[in-house]
Structure formats: C-alpha cells, structure tokens
Short mmCIF file of C-alpha atoms in Angstrom, two decimals:
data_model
loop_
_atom_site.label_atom_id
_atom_site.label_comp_id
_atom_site.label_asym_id
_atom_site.label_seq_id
_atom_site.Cartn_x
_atom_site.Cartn_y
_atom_site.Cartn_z
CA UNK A 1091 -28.47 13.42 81.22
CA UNK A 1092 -26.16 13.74 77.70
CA UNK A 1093 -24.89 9.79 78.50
CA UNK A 1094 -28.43 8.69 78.72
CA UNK A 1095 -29.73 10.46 76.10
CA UNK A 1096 -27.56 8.39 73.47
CA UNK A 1097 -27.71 4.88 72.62
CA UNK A 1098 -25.19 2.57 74.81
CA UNK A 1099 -23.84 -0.22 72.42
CA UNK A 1100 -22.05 -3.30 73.57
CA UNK A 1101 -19.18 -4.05 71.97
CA UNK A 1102 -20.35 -7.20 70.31
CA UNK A 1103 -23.43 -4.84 68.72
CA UNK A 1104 -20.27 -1.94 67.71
CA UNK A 1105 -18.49 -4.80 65.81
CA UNK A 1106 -22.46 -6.39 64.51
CA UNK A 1107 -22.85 -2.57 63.08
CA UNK A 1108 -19.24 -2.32 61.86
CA UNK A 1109 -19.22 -5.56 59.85
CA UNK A 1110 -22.84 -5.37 58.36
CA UNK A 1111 -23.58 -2.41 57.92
CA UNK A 1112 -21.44 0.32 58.00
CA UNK A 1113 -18.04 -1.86 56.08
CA UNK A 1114 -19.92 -2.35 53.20
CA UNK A 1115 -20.99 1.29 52.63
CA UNK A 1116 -18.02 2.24 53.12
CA UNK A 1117 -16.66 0.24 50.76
CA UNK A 1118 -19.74 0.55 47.92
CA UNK A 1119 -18.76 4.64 48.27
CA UNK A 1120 -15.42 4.21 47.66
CA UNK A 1121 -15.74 2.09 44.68
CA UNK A 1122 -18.40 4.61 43.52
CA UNK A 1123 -15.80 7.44 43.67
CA UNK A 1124 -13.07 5.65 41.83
CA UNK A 1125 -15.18 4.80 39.47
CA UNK A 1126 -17.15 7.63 38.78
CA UNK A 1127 -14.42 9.81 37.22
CA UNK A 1128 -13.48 7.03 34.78
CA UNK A 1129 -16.73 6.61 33.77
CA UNK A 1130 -17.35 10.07 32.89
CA UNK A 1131 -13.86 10.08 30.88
CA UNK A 1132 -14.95 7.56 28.63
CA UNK A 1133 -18.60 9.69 27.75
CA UNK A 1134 -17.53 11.93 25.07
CA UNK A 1135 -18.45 15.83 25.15
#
C-alpha cells in the first residue's frame, strides 16, 4: 500500500518538474544566499 500511496511520475513529467520548476528555485536560492551576505556588508551598523 506505501507504492500506491505516492504519486508515480513518468520520466518525461520527472524531467517537466526538474526543468520548470524545481531548476529555477534552486537556482533563485542560491543566488539569494550569495547575495545576501554582501548585501548586508555594504549596510553600515
């Protein structure tokens, strides 16, 4: 009953999710936490 239970995904949906969705994320959160320490640098105290 656990492999019914979850979502079954084709591979062509996987790489759908992958590409639209979940790349860009990834990629919006990484260049939120490079940039968030040189943003606070440059605020002074």
């Amino acid at each position: 009953w656990l492999r019914t239970s979850y979502p079954q995904f084709r591979y062509d949906q996987l790489m759908h999710l992958m590409w639209k969705n979940l790349l860009p994320l990834t990629l919006a959160l990484t260049i939120w936490q490079i940039s968030l320490p040189i943003s606070t640098i440059m605020i002074p105290p």
